[in-house]
Amino acid sequence: MQAKMNFYLNTARETMEPSMTDDGVIKELVKKCQEAKTLAYCPYSNFPVGAAVLTKQGQIFQGCNVENASYGLTVCAERTVIQKAVSEGYREFSAMAVTCDIKETVGPCGACRQVMIEFGRDWDVYLTKPDGSYTRVKLNDLLFLPFEPSHLDGPHTKKTTN
C-alpha cells in the first residue's frame, strides 16, 4: 500500500523539512496539527490523528479524531477541523496539515477527502510525519474524479411541475 502511495505522490509532491521553508504560517499549521493530535479521543483504535486548517483569511483551526463505541459514528480529525471552521463562518481554505503516529506518509481517508473537496480543489495538504517533516500535495491530486457541488447544478436537478 505504501509503495502505491509513494509511486503516486512522486508525481505531485514536495517533501520538506519545516526548517527548509521561510513560511512561518506553514510551520505554525504543522505545529497546530501536532498539538491537536495530543487531544484525540481514540480509546478503541489507539490511532490519534490531528489536523489544522488554514482559512484564506489566515485563521487556523485545530481538530482531532473523536471515536465512538459505535464505530460508524467516529469522526476523523480532518472532518472535525472543517466542521469547526465552517461552524465559525469560514468556507474557504488554503491549506490543511494532518498528522498521526505513523512514520510513513499517510493521507486522509476517502470520506475526509470528499468533505475537503466540498470547499474547493486547489489547496495544499501537508501530510505530516511525527518528526515534523511533511509531504505537500494539492487536494485535487488526492481525490480523482470527485463528486462536487457543481455536479448538483444542471438540468437533472431542476424540479418539474406536472
PDB file of C-alpha atoms in Angstrom:
ATOM      1  CA  MET A   1       0.000   0.000   0.000  1.00  0.00           C
ATOM      2  CA  GLN A   2       2.772   2.440   0.936  1.00  0.00           C
ATOM      3  CA  ALA A   3       4.579   1.615  -2.326  1.00  0.00           C
ATOM      4  CA  LYS A   4       1.462   2.581  -4.318  1.00  0.00           C
ATOM      5  CA  MET A   5       1.121   5.836  -2.387  1.00  0.00           C
ATOM      6  CA  ASN A   6       4.816   6.651  -2.904  1.00  0.00           C
ATOM      7  CA  PHE A   7       4.501   5.961  -6.646  1.00  0.00           C
ATOM      8  CA  TYR A   8       1.520   8.279  -6.904  1.00  0.00           C
ATOM      9  CA  LEU A   9       2.960  11.019  -4.703  1.00  0.00           C
ATOM     10  CA  ASN A  10       6.147  11.169  -6.768  1.00  0.00           C
ATOM     11  CA  THR A  11       4.140  12.959  -9.464  1.00  0.00           C
ATOM     12  CA  ALA A  12       2.500  15.544  -7.206  1.00  0.00           C
ATOM     13  CA  ARG A  13       4.568  16.138  -4.119  1.00  0.00           C
ATOM     14  CA  GLU A  14       7.178  18.209  -2.476  1.00  0.00           C
ATOM     15  CA  THR A  15       8.811  16.773   0.630  1.00  0.00           C
ATOM     16  CA  MET A  16      10.178  19.346   3.036  1.00  0.00           C
ATOM     17  CA  GLU A  17      11.585  19.694   6.488  1.00  0.00           C
ATOM     18  CA  PRO A  18       9.944  22.548   8.422  1.00  0.00           C
ATOM     19  CA  SER A  19      13.330  24.278   8.722  1.00  0.00           C
ATOM     20  CA  MET A  20      13.649  24.411   4.920  1.00  0.00           C
ATOM     21  CA  THR A  21      10.806  26.869   4.497  1.00  0.00           C
ATOM     22  CA  ASP A  22      10.633  30.551   5.370  1.00  0.00           C
ATOM     23  CA  ASP A  23       6.884  30.359   5.639  1.00  0.00           C
ATOM     24  CA  GLY A  24       6.098  30.721   9.335  1.00  0.00           C
ATOM     25  CA  VAL A  25       2.425  30.111   8.632  1.00  0.00           C
ATOM     26  CA  ILE A  26       3.090  26.579   7.390  1.00  0.00           C
ATOM     27  CA  LYS A  27       5.338  25.888  10.388  1.00  0.00           C
ATOM     28  CA  GLU A  28       2.512  27.069  12.642  1.00  0.00           C
ATOM     29  CA  LEU A  29      -0.020  24.937  10.775  1.00  0.00           C
ATOM     30  CA  VAL A  30       2.164  21.852  11.200  1.00  0.00           C
ATOM     31  CA  LYS A  31       2.701  22.650  14.886  1.00  0.00           C
ATOM     32  CA  LYS A  32      -1.042  23.077  15.427  1.00  0.00           C
ATOM     33  CA  CYS A  33      -1.880  19.733  13.812  1.00  0.00           C
ATOM     34  CA  GLN A  34       0.665  18.022  16.039  1.00  0.00           C
ATOM     35  CA  GLU A  35      -0.840  19.724  19.105  1.00  0.00           C
ATOM     36  CA  ALA A  36      -4.336  18.660  18.050  1.00  0.00           C
ATOM     37  CA  LYS A  37      -3.197  15.032  17.808  1.00  0.00           C
ATOM     38  CA  THR A  38      -2.480  15.053  21.554  1.00  0.00           C
ATOM     39  CA  LEU A  39      -6.174  15.783  22.178  1.00  0.00           C
ATOM     40  CA  ALA A  40      -7.501  12.861  20.119  1.00  0.00           C
ATOM     41  CA  TYR A  41     -10.123  10.653  21.736  1.00  0.00           C
ATOM     42  CA  CYS A  42      -9.219   7.224  20.378  1.00  0.00           C
ATOM     43  CA  PRO A  43      -9.677   4.562  23.080  1.00  0.00           C
ATOM     44  CA  TYR A  44     -10.643   1.872  20.545  1.00  0.00           C
ATOM     45  CA  SER A  45      -8.041   2.198  17.814  1.00  0.00           C
ATOM     46  CA  ASN A  46      -5.284   3.962  19.756  1.00  0.00           C
ATOM     47  CA  PHE A  47      -4.669   5.815  16.472  1.00  0.00           C
ATOM     48  CA  PRO A  48      -4.520   9.533  17.291  1.00  0.00           C
ATOM     49  CA  VAL A  49      -4.829  11.967  14.390  1.00  0.00           C
ATOM     50  CA  GLY A  50      -4.550  15.728  14.450  1.00  0.00           C
ATOM     51  CA  ALA A  51      -5.410  18.279  11.780  1.00  0.00           C
ATOM     52  CA  ALA A  52      -5.145  22.015  11.368  1.00  0.00           C
ATOM     53  CA  VAL A  53      -6.762  24.009   8.590  1.00  0.00           C
ATOM     54  CA  LEU A  54      -5.747  27.448   7.351  1.00  0.00           C
ATOM     55  CA  THR A  55      -8.548  29.668   6.102  1.00  0.00           C
ATOM     56  CA  LYS A  56      -7.989  32.101   3.248  1.00  0.00           C
ATOM     57  CA  GLN A  57      -8.422  34.827   5.861  1.00  0.00           C
ATOM     58  CA  GLY A  58      -5.401  33.498   7.774  1.00  0.00           C
ATOM     59  CA  GLN A  59      -7.268  31.861  10.667  1.00  0.00           C
ATOM     60  CA  ILE A  60      -6.032  28.447  11.855  1.00  0.00           C
ATOM     61  CA  PHE A  61      -8.410  25.895  13.359  1.00  0.00           C
ATOM     62  CA  GLN A  62      -7.416  22.615  15.030  1.00  0.00           C
ATOM     63  CA  GLY A  63      -9.224  19.296  15.216  1.00  0.00           C
ATOM     64  CA  CYS A  64      -8.633  15.710  16.261  1.00  0.00           C
ATOM     65  CA  ASN A  65     -10.316  12.378  15.709  1.00  0.00           C
ATOM     66  CA  VAL A  66     -13.129  11.512  18.101  1.00  0.00           C
ATOM     67  CA  GLU A  67     -14.027   7.840  18.280  1.00  0.00           C
ATOM     68  CA  ASN A  68     -17.238   6.243  19.400  1.00  0.00           C
ATOM     69  CA  ALA A  69     -18.060   2.740  20.612  1.00  0.00           C
ATOM     70  CA  SER A  70     -20.388   2.589  17.617  1.00  0.00           C
ATOM     71  CA  TYR A  71     -17.507   2.776  15.146  1.00  0.00           C
ATOM     72  CA  GLY A  72     -19.549   4.295  12.341  1.00  0.00           C
ATOM     73  CA  LEU A  73     -20.098   7.421  14.435  1.00  0.00           C
ATOM     74  CA  THR A  74     -16.368   8.115  14.736  1.00  0.00           C
ATOM     75  CA  VAL A  75     -15.311  11.447  13.253  1.00  0.00           C
ATOM     76  CA  CYS A  76     -11.882  11.890  11.695  1.00  0.00           C
ATOM     77  CA  ALA A  77      -9.629  14.835  12.520  1.00  0.00           C
ATOM     78  CA  GLU A  78      -9.955  16.318   9.030  1.00  0.00           C
ATOM     79  CA  ARG A  79     -13.737  16.391   9.185  1.00  0.00           C
ATOM     80  CA  THR A  80     -13.682  17.684  12.765  1.00  0.00           C
ATOM     81  CA  VAL A  81     -11.487  20.645  11.841  1.00  0.00           C
ATOM     82  CA  ILE A  82     -13.507  21.526   8.738  1.00  0.00           C
ATOM     83  CA  GLN A  83     -16.778  21.362  10.681  1.00  0.00           C
ATOM     84  CA  LYS A  84     -15.243  23.519  13.388  1.00  0.00           C
ATOM     85  CA  ALA A  85     -14.146  26.163  10.877  1.00  0.00           C
ATOM     86  CA  VAL A  86     -17.426  26.059   8.957  1.00  0.00           C
ATOM     87  CA  SER A  87     -19.405  26.434  12.188  1.00  0.00           C
ATOM     88  CA  GLU A  88     -17.424  29.637  12.801  1.00  0.00           C
ATOM     89  CA  GLY A  89     -18.360  31.012   9.374  1.00  0.00           C
ATOM     90  CA  TYR A  90     -15.322  30.045   7.274  1.00  0.00           C
ATOM     91  CA  ARG A  91     -15.826  28.339   3.913  1.00  0.00           C
ATOM     92  CA  GLU A  92     -12.596  28.986   2.009  1.00  0.00           C
ATOM     93  CA  PHE A  93      -9.362  27.196   2.866  1.00  0.00           C
ATOM     94  CA  SER A  94      -5.824  27.432   1.560  1.00  0.00           C
ATOM     95  CA  ALA A  95      -4.114  24.576   3.423  1.00  0.00           C
ATOM     96  CA  MET A  96      -4.502  21.716   5.876  1.00  0.00           C
ATOM     97  CA  ALA A  97      -1.867  19.822   7.837  1.00  0.00           C
ATOM     98  CA  VAL A  98      -2.619  16.309   9.071  1.00  0.00           C
ATOM     99  CA  THR A  99      -0.546  14.058  11.311  1.00  0.00           C
ATOM    100  CA  CYS A 100      -0.622  10.707  13.059  1.00  0.00           C
ATOM    101  CA  ASP A 101       1.943   8.460  14.748  1.00  0.00           C
ATOM    102  CA  ILE A 102       2.869   6.519  11.579  1.00  0.00           C
ATOM    103  CA  LYS A 103       6.399   7.264  10.368  1.00  0.00           C
ATOM    104  CA  GLU A 104       5.415   6.918   6.704  1.00  0.00           C
ATOM    105  CA  THR A 105       3.388   9.372   4.650  1.00  0.00           C
ATOM    106  CA  VAL A 106      -0.307   8.818   5.369  1.00  0.00           C
ATOM    107  CA  GLY A 107      -3.133  10.615   3.596  1.00  0.00           C
ATOM    108  CA  PRO A 108      -6.695  11.336   4.691  1.00  0.00           C
ATOM    109  CA  CYS A 109      -9.341   8.655   4.249  1.00  0.00           C
ATOM    110  CA  GLY A 110     -11.692   8.807   1.283  1.00  0.00           C
ATOM    111  CA  ALA A 111     -14.578  10.292   3.273  1.00  0.00           C
ATOM    112  CA  CYS A 112     -12.349  13.104   4.524  1.00  0.00           C
ATOM    113  CA  ARG A 113     -11.059  13.797   1.017  1.00  0.00           C
ATOM    114  CA  GLN A 114     -14.642  14.086  -0.200  1.00  0.00           C
ATOM    115  CA  VAL A 115     -15.542  16.511   2.620  1.00  0.00           C
ATOM    116  CA  MET A 116     -12.406  18.553   1.952  1.00  0.00           C
ATOM    117  CA  ILE A 117     -13.134  18.847  -1.788  1.00  0.00           C
ATOM    118  CA  GLU A 118     -16.545  20.296  -0.904  1.00  0.00           C
ATOM    119  CA  PHE A 119     -14.692  23.516  -0.121  1.00  0.00           C
ATOM    120  CA  GLY A 120     -12.501  23.719  -3.210  1.00  0.00           C
ATOM    121  CA  ARG A 121      -9.938  21.700  -5.105  1.00  0.00           C
ATOM    122  CA  ASP A 122      -6.931  23.981  -5.182  1.00  0.00           C
ATOM    123  CA  TRP A 123      -5.460  23.972  -1.722  1.00  0.00           C
ATOM    124  CA  ASP A 124      -2.408  22.385  -0.159  1.00  0.00           C
ATOM    125  CA  VAL A 125      -2.428  19.386   2.158  1.00  0.00           C
ATOM    126  CA  TYR A 126       0.635  18.821   4.339  1.00  0.00           C
ATOM    127  CA  LEU A 127       0.899  15.123   5.208  1.00  0.00           C
ATOM    128  CA  THR A 128       2.965  15.467   8.363  1.00  0.00           C
ATOM    129  CA  LYS A 129       5.118  12.805   9.998  1.00  0.00           C
ATOM    130  CA  PRO A 130       5.715  12.635  13.773  1.00  0.00           C
ATOM    131  CA  ASP A 131       9.147  14.258  13.345  1.00  0.00           C
ATOM    132  CA  GLY A 132       7.574  17.361  11.771  1.00  0.00           C
ATOM    133  CA  SER A 133       8.685  16.672   8.200  1.00  0.00           C
ATOM    134  CA  TYR A 134       5.897  16.692   5.661  1.00  0.00           C
ATOM    135  CA  THR A 135       4.855  15.994   2.118  1.00  0.00           C
ATOM    136  CA  ARG A 136       2.884  18.742   0.407  1.00  0.00           C
ATOM    137  CA  VAL A 137       0.249  17.710  -2.128  1.00  0.00           C
ATOM    138  CA  LYS A 138      -2.623  19.515  -3.776  1.00  0.00           C
ATOM    139  CA  LEU A 139      -6.032  18.389  -2.571  1.00  0.00           C
ATOM    140  CA  ASN A 140      -7.069  17.982  -6.187  1.00  0.00           C
ATOM    141  CA  ASP A 141      -4.369  15.317  -6.554  1.00  0.00           C
ATOM    142  CA  LEU A 142      -5.625  13.332  -3.556  1.00  0.00           C
ATOM    143  CA  LEU A 143      -9.100  12.657  -4.935  1.00  0.00           C
ATOM    144  CA  PHE A 144      -9.621  11.524  -8.502  1.00  0.00           C
ATOM    145  CA  LEU A 145     -12.909  12.416 -10.165  1.00  0.00           C
ATOM    146  CA  PRO A 146     -14.648  13.679  -7.015  1.00  0.00           C
ATOM    147  CA  PHE A 147     -18.331  14.257  -6.681  1.00  0.00           C
ATOM    148  CA  GLU A 148     -18.507  18.043  -6.383  1.00  0.00           C
ATOM    149  CA  PRO A 149     -21.184  20.629  -5.608  1.00  0.00           C
ATOM    150  CA  SER A 150     -21.130  21.638  -9.290  1.00  0.00           C
ATOM    151  CA  HIS A 151     -22.484  18.184 -10.165  1.00  0.00           C
ATOM    152  CA  LEU A 152     -25.720  19.179  -8.481  1.00  0.00           C
ATOM    153  CA  ASP A 153     -26.210  22.070 -10.919  1.00  0.00           C
ATOM    154  CA  GLY A 154     -27.870  21.433 -14.207  1.00  0.00           C
ATOM    155  CA  PRO A 155     -31.000  20.125 -15.862  1.00  0.00           C
ATOM    156  CA  HIS A 156     -31.041  16.878 -13.903  1.00  0.00           C
ATOM    157  CA  THR A 157     -31.617  18.822 -10.668  1.00  0.00           C
ATOM    158  CA  LYS A 158     -34.387  21.084 -11.906  1.00  0.00           C
ATOM    159  CA  LYS A 159     -37.759  20.185 -10.490  1.00  0.00           C
ATOM    160  CA  THR A 160     -40.567  19.794 -12.939  1.00  0.00           C
ATOM    161  CA  THR A 161     -44.165  20.620 -12.220  1.00  0.00           C
ATOM    162  CA  ASN A 162     -46.931  18.421 -13.536  1.00  0.00           C
TER     163      ASN A 162
END
